[in-house]
XYZ file of C-alpha atoms in Angstrom:
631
model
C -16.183 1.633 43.296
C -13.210 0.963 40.906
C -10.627 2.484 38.689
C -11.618 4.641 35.458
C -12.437 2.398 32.355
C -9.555 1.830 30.042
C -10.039 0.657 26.845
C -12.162 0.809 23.871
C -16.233 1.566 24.118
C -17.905 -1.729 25.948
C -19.989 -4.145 23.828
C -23.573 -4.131 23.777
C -26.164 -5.449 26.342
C -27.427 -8.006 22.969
C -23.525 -8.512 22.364
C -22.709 -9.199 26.245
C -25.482 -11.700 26.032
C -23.925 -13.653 22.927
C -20.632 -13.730 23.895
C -21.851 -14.471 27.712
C -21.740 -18.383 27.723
C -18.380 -18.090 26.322
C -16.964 -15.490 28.273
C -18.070 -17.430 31.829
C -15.892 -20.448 30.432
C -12.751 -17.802 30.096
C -13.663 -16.354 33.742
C -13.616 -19.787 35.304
C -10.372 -21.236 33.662
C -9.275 -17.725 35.221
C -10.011 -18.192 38.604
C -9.544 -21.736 38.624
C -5.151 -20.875 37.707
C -5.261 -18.344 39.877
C -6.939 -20.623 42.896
C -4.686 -23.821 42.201
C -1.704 -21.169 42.054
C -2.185 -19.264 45.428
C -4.491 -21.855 47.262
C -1.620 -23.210 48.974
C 0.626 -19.999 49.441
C 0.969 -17.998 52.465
C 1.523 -14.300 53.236
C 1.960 -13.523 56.607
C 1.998 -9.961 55.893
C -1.086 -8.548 57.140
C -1.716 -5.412 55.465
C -4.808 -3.442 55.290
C -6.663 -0.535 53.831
C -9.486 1.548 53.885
C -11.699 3.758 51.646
C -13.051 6.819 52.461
C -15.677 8.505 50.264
C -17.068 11.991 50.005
C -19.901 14.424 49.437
C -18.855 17.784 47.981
C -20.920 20.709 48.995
C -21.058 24.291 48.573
C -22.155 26.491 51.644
C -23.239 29.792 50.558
C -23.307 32.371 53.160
C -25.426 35.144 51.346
C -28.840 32.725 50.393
C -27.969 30.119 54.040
C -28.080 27.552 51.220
C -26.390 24.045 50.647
C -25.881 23.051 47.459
C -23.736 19.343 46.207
C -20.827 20.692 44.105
C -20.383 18.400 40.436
C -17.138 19.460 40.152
C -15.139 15.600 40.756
C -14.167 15.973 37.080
C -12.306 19.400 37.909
C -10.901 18.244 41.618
C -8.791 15.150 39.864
C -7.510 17.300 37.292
C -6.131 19.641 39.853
C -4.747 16.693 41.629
C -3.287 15.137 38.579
C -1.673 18.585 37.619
C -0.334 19.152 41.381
C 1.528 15.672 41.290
C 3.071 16.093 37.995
C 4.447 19.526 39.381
C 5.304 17.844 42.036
C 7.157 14.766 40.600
C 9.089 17.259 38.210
C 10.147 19.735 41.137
C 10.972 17.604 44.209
C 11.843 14.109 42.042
C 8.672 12.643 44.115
C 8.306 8.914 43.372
C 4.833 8.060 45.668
C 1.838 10.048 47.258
C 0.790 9.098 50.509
C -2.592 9.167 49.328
C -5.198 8.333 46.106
C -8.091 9.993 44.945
C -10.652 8.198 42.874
C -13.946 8.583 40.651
C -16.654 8.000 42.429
C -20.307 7.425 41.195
C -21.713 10.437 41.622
C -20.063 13.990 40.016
C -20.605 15.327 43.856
C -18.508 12.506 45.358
C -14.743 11.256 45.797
C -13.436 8.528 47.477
C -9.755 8.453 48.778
C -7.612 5.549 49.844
C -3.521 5.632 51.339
C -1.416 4.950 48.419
C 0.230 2.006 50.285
C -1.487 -0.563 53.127
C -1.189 -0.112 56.445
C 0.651 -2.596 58.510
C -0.361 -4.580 61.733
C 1.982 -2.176 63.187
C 0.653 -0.019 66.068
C 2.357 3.036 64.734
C 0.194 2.850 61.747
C -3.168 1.540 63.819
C -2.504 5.378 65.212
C -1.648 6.836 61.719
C -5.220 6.027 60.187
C -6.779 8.927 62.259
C -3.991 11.177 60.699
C -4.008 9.818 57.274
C -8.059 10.847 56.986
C -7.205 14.294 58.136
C -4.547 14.795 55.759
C -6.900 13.283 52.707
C -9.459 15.641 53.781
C -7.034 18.522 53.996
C -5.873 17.316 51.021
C -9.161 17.848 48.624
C -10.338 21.096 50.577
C -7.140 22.364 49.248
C -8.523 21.741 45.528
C -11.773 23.300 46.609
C -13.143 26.685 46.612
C -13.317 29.174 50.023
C -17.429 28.258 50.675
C -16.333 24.592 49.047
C -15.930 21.205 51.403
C -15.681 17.513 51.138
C -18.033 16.125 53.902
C -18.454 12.371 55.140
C -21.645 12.218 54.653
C -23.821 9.381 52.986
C -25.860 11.556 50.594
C -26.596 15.150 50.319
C -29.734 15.687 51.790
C -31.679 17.544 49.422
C -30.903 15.476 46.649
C -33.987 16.017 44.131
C -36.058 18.515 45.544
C -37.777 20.991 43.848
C -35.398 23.900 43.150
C -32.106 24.214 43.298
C -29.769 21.953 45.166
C -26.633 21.411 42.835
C -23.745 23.830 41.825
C -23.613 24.797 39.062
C -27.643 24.347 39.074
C -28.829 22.016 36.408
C -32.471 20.891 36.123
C -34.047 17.384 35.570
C -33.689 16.819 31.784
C -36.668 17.527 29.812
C -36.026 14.413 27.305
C -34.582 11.437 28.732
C -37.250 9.245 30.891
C -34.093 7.871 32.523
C -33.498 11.435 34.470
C -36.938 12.653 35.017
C -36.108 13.887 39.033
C -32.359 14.216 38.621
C -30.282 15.914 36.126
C -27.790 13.913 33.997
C -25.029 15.917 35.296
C -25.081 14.217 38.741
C -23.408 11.100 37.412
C -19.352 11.148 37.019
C -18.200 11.946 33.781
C -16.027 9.011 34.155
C -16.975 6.302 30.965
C -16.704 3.433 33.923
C -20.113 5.018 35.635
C -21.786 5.744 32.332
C -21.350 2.151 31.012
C -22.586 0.736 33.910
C -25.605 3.109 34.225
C -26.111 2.065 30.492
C -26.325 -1.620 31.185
C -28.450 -1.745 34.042
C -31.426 1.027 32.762
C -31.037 -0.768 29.226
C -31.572 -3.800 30.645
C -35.018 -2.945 33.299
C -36.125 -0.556 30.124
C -37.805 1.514 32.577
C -35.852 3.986 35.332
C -34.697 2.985 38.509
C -36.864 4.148 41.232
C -37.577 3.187 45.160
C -39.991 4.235 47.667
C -39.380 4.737 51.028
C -41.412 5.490 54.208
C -41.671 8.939 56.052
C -41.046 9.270 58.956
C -44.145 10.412 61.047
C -43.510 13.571 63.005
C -46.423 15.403 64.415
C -47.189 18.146 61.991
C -46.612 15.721 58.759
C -49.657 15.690 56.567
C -51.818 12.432 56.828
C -52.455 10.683 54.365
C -49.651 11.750 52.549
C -49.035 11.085 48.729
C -45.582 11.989 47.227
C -46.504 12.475 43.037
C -43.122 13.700 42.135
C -43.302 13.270 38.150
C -45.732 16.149 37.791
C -45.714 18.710 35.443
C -42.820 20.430 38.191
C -40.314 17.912 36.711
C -41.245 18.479 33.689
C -43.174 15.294 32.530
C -46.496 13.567 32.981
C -45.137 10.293 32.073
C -46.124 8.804 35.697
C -48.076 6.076 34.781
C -45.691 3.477 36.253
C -45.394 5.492 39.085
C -47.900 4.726 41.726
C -47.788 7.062 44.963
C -47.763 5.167 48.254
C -49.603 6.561 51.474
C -46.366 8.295 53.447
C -43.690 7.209 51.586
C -41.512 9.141 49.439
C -40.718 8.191 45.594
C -36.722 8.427 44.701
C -36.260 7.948 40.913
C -32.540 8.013 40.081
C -30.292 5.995 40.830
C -27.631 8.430 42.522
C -30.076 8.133 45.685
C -28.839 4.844 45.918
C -25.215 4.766 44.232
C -24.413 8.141 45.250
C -24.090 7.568 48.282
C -20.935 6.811 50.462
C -19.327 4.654 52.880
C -16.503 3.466 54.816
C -14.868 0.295 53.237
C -12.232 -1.660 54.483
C -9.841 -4.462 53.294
C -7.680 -7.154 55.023
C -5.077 -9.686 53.741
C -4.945 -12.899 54.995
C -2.166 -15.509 55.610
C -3.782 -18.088 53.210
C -6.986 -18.725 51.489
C -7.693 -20.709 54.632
C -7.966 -17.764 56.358
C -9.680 -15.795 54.423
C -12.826 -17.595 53.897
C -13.158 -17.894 57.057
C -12.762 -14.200 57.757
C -15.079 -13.749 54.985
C -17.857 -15.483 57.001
C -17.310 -14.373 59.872
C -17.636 -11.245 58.642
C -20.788 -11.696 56.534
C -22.389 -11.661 60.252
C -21.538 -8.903 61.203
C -22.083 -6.771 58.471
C -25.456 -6.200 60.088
C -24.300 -5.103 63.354
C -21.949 -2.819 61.583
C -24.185 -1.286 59.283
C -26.505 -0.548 62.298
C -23.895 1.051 64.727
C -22.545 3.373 61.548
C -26.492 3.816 60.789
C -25.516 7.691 59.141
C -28.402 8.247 56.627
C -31.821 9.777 58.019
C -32.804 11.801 54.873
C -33.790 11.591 51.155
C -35.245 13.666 49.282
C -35.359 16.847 51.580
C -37.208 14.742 53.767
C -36.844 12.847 57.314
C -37.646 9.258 56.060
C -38.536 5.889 58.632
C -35.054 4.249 58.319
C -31.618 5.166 59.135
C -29.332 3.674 56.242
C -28.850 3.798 52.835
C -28.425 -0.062 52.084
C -31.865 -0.759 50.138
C -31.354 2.605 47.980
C -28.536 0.968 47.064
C -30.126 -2.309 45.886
C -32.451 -0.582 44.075
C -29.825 1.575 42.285
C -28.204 -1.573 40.615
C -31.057 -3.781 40.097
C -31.496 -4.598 36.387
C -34.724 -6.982 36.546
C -37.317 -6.124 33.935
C -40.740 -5.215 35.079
C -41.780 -8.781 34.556
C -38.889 -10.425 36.363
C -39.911 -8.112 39.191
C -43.448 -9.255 39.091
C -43.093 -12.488 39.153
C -41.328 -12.850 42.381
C -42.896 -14.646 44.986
C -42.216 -14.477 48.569
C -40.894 -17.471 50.481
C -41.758 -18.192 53.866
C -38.189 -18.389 54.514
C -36.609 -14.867 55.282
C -33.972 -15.225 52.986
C -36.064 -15.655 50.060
C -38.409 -12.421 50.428
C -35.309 -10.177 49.611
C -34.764 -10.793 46.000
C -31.091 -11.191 44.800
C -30.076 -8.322 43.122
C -26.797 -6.798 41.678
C -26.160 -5.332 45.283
C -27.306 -7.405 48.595
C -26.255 -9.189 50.748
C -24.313 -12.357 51.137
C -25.813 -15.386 50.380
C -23.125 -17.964 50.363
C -20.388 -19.186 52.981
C -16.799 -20.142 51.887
C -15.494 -21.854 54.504
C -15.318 -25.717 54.704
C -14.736 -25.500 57.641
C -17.872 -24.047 58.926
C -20.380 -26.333 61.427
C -21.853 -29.037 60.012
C -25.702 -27.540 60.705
C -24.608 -24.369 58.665
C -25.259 -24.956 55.147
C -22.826 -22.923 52.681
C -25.697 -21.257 50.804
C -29.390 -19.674 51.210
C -31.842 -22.261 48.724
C -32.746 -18.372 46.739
C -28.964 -18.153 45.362
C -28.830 -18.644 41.474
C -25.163 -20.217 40.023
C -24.273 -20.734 36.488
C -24.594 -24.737 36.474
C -21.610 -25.205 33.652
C -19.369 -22.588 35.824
C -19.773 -24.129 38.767
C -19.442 -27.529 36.951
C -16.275 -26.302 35.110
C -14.686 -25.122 38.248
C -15.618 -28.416 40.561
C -14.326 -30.756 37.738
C -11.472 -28.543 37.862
C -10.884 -29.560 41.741
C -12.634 -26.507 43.427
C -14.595 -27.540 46.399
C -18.886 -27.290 46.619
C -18.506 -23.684 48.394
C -15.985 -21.723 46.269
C -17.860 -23.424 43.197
C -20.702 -21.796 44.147
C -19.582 -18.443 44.899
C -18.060 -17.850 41.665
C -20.468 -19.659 40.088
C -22.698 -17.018 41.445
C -20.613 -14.360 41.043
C -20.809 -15.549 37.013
C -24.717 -15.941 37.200
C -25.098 -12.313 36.337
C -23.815 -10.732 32.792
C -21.014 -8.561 33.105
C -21.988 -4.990 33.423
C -18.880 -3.602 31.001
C -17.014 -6.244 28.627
C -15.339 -4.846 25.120
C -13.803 -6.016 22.260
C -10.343 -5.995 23.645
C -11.237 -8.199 26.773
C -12.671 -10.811 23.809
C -9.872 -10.531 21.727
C -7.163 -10.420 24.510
C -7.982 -13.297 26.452
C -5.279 -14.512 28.616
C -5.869 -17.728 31.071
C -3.347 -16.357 33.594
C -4.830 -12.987 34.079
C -7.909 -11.955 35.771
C -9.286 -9.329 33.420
C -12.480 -11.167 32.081
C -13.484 -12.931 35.654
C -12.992 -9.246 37.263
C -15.497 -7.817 34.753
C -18.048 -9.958 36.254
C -17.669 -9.599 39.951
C -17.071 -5.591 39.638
C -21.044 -5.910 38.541
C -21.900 -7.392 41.832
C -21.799 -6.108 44.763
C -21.841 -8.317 48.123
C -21.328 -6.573 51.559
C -18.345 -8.862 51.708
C -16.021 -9.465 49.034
C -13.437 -12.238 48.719
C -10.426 -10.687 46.671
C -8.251 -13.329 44.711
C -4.427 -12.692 45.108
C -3.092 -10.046 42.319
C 0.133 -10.773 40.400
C 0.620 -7.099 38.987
C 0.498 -5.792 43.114
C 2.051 -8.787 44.677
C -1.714 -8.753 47.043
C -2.444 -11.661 48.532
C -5.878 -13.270 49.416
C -7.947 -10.653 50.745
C -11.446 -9.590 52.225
C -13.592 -6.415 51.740
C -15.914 -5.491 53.934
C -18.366 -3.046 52.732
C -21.620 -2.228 55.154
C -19.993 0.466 57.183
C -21.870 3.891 56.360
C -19.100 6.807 56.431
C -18.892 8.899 59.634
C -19.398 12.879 60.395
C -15.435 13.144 61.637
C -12.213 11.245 60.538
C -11.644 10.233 64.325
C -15.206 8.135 64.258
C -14.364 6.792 60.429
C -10.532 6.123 62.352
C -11.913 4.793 65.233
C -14.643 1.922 62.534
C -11.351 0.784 60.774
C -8.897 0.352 62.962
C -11.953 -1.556 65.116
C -12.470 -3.737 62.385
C -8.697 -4.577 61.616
C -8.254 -6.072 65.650
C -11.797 -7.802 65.650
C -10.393 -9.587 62.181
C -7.234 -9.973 63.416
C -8.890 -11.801 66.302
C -10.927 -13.599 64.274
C -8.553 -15.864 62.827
C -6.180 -15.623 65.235
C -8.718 -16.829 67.848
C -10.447 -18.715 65.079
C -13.513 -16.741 66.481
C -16.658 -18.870 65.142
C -19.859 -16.167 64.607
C -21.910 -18.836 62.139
C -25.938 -18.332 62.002
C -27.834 -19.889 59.322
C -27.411 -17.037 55.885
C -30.425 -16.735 55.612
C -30.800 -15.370 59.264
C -27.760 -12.370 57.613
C -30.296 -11.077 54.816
C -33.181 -10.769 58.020
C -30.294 -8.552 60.041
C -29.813 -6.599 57.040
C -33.493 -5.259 56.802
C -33.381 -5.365 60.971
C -30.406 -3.044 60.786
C -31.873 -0.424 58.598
C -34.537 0.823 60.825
C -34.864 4.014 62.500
C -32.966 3.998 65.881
C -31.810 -0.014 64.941
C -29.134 0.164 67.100
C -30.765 0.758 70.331
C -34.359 -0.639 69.094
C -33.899 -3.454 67.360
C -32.393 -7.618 67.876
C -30.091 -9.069 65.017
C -29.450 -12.625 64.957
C -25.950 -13.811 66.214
C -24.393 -16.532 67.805
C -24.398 -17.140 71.642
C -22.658 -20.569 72.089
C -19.691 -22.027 70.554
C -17.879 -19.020 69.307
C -14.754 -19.685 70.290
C -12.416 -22.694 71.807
C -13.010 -22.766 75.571
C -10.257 -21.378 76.790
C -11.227 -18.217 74.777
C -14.497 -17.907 77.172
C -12.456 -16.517 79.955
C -12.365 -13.031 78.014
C -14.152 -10.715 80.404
C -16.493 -8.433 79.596
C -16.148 -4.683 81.049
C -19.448 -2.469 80.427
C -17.927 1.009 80.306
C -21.694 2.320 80.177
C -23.148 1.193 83.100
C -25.907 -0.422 80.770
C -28.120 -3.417 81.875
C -27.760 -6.397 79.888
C -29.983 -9.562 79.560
C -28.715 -12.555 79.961
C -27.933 -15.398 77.527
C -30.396 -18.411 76.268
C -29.679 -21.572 75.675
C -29.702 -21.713 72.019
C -27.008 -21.725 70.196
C -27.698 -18.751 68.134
C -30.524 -16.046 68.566
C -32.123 -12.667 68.411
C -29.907 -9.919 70.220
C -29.391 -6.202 70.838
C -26.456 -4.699 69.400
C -25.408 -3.700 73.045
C -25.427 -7.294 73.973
C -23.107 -8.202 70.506
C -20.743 -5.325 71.306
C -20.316 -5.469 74.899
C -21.245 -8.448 76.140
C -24.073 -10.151 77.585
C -24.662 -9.379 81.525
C -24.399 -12.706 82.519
C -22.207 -14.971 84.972
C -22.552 -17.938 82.827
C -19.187 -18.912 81.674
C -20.611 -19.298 78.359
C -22.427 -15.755 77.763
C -21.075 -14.081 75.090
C -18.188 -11.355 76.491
C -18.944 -8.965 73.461
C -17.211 -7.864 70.425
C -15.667 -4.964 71.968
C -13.742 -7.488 74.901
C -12.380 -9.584 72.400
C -10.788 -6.801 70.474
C -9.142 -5.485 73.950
C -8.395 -9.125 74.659
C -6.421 -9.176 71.167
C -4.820 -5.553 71.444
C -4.008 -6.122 75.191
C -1.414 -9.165 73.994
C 0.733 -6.889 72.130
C 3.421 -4.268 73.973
C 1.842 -1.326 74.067
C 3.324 2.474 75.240
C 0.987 3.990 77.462
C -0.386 7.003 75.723
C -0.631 4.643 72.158
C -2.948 2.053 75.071
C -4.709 5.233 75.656
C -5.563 6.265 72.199
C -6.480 2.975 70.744
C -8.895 2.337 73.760
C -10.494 5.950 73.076
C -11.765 4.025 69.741
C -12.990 0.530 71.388
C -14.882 3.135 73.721
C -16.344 4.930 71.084
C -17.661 1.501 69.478
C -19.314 0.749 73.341
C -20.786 3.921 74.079
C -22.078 3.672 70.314
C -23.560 0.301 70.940
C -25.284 1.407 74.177
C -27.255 4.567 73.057
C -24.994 6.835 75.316
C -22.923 8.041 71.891
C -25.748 8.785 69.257
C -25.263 7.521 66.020
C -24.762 10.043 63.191
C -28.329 9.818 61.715
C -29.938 10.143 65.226
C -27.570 12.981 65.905
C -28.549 14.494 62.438
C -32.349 13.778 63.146
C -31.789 15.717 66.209
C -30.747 19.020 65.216
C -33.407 19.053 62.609
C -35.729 18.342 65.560
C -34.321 21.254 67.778
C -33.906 24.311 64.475
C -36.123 27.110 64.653
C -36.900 26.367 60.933
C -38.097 23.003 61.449
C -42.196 22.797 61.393
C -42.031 19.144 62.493
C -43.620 18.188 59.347
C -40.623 15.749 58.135
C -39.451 18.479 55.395
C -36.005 19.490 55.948
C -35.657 23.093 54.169
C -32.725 24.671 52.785
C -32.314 26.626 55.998
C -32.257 23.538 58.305
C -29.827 21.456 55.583
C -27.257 24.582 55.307
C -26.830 24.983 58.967
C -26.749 21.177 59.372
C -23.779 20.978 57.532
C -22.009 24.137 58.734
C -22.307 22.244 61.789
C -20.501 19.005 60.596
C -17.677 21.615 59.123
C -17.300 23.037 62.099
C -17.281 19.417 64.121
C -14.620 18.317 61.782
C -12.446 21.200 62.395
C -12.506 21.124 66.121
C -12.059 17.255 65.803
């Protein structure tokens, strides 16, 4: 989520606000000399990254128990101390790799030190480069000690024990009432932030989610976690909800992990149109990486973490909360938040029937006037604009006294407070990066060759995407309905997201064939030009002979790899992953939280009451140790 905070102590949430109007005026002339510097540039380097984030358990042998290890704090300091040996004995300028604070004490995240390249010896180094990061921090763990790519640690907040070294829920602070303080990095970045957002909803973050109903699960079911167990009775704002479960903390939302990746464009051209492109199929992604089953020590009724997130970060008072009314219009009944989804298009160059922004989003009127009277067009305008809506989450002294036009210091205080599934990244003068785009939906798989197999997927289909000048528009408000689609138990092989069936791509582009690897059935194409479909049909292809049925996501990524020289064995490798990706998006590969809800279904422990017990969780993850090392 970002680099350590440097600097002095952050200013108030009452000091933010005063200095607020002034600070968005600093932001804007910002990005606006950053914009009219680079808007006209080009890079035709197109390097790329990823980020690959962690969940730290202990497995201990003796009790068959599974505990998340807070020990990030100890893991970087044994990193930091191995490279400065390092760099003193062997004269070693760079590591290959970087290892970062993450939100919760249990997590890391780890990125290559240096992009990759369009290259295809480093589209086959990405497998390799996760195996060696993983290597990497088992080596600064204990024997029983591993870093897992999972989400979230299953039995997060039960009642019990579930961390090393075992803390309880703190006995005076209303803010950690389930979980104990410890969970949270030690790094002042986290802290800060946590500060902000609690000050500001004066009341902890909390979220309720649904059970899911297996066959022995009590009925009528009424989760009243802030009993006298957690030592409180300060529940009153609590109120228990037939079969759902009630998460308060918010490292059940950002605690959990992911699979990010980022890709530089050519030109700001090119990268707002990647960016929308890729705001549609965030969805789809997030449904065929759909890795989060559990909360809670319980099987819950969705499959992904996305809404624990958005409840994590949002900062709306009680009455703010209350007096949101639902809209008719999908978009509108998901309430903008810190973290959602994306509500605005960047592109000019979009179709004229495709408005740039859902009516819901809120801009800062004089930042978006400041930036349009300094030549922006309507569409960038209003994504900083609402990018500036919200207060910055951590702004200090030295940020106000410090200002500098040419830098980016003050605008990137703002937009590292909100968090979009998609990012547009301005070019950096310090790193020599260009424009780029961050796409952040994907949850993190079980083994580094499925997390290998996501990324390097996502660099062709981009690549493709403005090379083709692939066209995947659908009204935005149609993206936040996908998002809630996409979160549902089995989404990928139950549920229809909305995508585009017509116009996608100039017409000699329609000849891509489409080569089921599954065997599946597909139905065939409507005539509108955009509609409700299966993820099968997105990914690979609609079975149709129409000329204008859409080939699916996985063709045009073998259509865009195919055009480049390729050695046999690296044909054979990179195909392995566009398989993976179709079997995925047909049901015949299960996704990781089916898999997971699976062999919880099938353990000798499990009652089929939805409760998965310290038996079931500890074998679970021996299980994923044991996949990775065979992988």
């Amino acid at each position: 989520m970002g680099r350590p905070w440097v600097g002095r102590a952050p200013l108030s949430r009452e000091e933010i606000q005063r200095v607020g109007p002034q600070a968005r005026k600093w932001a804007a002339e910002q990005i606006l000399n950053v914009w009219r510097r680079e808007k006209d540039k080009s890079k035709f380097e197109r390097f790329w990254g990823d980020e690959l984030e962690y969940v730290m358990v202990d497995l201990d042998l003796s009790e068959s128990r599974a505990t998340a290890l807070l020990c990030q704090d100890s893991v970087l300091q044994r990193w930091n101390e191995q490279i400065a040996n390092r760099k003193l004995r062997d004269n070693l300028k760079d590591e290959d790799f970087d290892l970062q604070t993450e939100w919760a004490s249990f997590s890391i995240e780890s990125t290559p030190s240096k992009p990759y390249t369009e290259g295809i010896g480093d589209l086959l180094n990405v497998e390799k480069s996760m195996k060696q990061r993983r290597t990497l921090i088992k080596s600064l763990l204990g024997p029983s000690q591993y870093p897992l790519t999972i989400t979230s640690f299953p039995r997060l907040g039960v009642k019990g024990r579930y961390t090393t070294p075992d803390y309880g829920p703190s006995q005076s602070d209303i803010h950690y009432r389930m979980l104990p303080p410890e969970v949270m990095s030690p790094s002042l970045r986290y802290t800060y932030v946590a500060q902000q957002i609690l000050g500001r909803r004066k009341r902890p973050a909390g979220v309720h989610i649904q059970l899911f109903q297996d066959k022995n699960m009590p009925r009528q079911f009424l989760d009243d976690p802030l009993s006298l167990e957690y030592g409180t009775t300060d529940n009153a704002s609590v109120q228990p909800e037939k079969d759902y479960i009630y998460l308060e903390g918010q490292a059940f939302g950002a605690g959990c992990c992911a699979l990010q990746a980022t890709f530089q464009t050519a030109s700001e051209h090119d990268a707002r149109w990647l960016h929308d492109q890729l705001v549609v199929l965030g969805p789809i992604m997030l449904a065929l990486t759909a890795a989060t089953p559990m909360f809670g020590g319980y099987l819950v009724n969705t499959d992904s973490r996305w809404n624990c997130l958005v409840a994590s970060s949002d900062d709306r008072t009680l009455e703010e909360t209350t007096s949101f009314i639902e809209s008719p219009h999908t978009c509108c009944s998901v309430p903008l938040t810190r973290w959602s989804s994306n509500r605005v298009y960047l592109s000019h160059e979009r179709p004229s029937d495709i408005v740039n922004a859902c009516g819901q989003v809120r801009v800062d009127e004089m930042t978006r006037r400041q930036l349009l009277d300094g030549g922006m067009d309507e569409s960038l305008a209003s994504y900083f604009s609402h990018l500036l809506w919200h207060d910055p989450l951590c702004l200090n002294q030295d940020d106000v006294d410090d200002v500098n036009p040419e830098a980016t210091h003050i605008f990137q205080k703002f937009q590292s407070g909100v968090w979009n599934h998609v990012h547009l990244k301005m070019p950096d003068s310090e790193s020599g990066a260009g424009w780029r785009v961050e796409f952040r939906p994907m949850e993190v798989q079980l083994k580094d060759s499925e997390n290998a197999a996501f990324a390097v997927f996502m660099f062709l289909l981009s690549q493709a995407i403005v090379t083709y000048r692939l066209n995947f528009y659908v009204p935005i408000e149609l993206v936040t309905d996908s998002m809630q689609r996409a979160q549902k138990l089995d989404a990928v092989t139950e549920e229809r997201v909305w995508f585009r069936r017509r116009d996608w791509a100039p017409n000699e582009l329609n000849s891509i064939q489409c080569i089921p690897e599954d065997g599946y059935p597909r139905q065939r194409s409507t005539d509108n030009t955009y509609g409700l479909m299966t993820i099968d049909e997105i990914v690979n292809g609609e079975n149709s002979t129409s000329p204008s049925r859409f080939p699916g996501l996985v063709a045009i990524a073998r259509s865009y790899l195919l055009e480049r020289e390729l050695l046999p064995n690296e044909e054979v490798k990179l195909m392995q992953y566009l398989n993976l990706l179709s079997c995925r998006a047909s049901g015949s590969l299960p996704t990781p939280a089916r898999w997971m809800r699976d062999f919880v279904d099938k353990h000798e422990d499990y009652q089929h009451d939805s409760i998965v017990g310290e038996r079931v969780c500890y074998d679970l993850l021996r299980e994923v140790v044991k996949m990775n090392e065979a992988d």
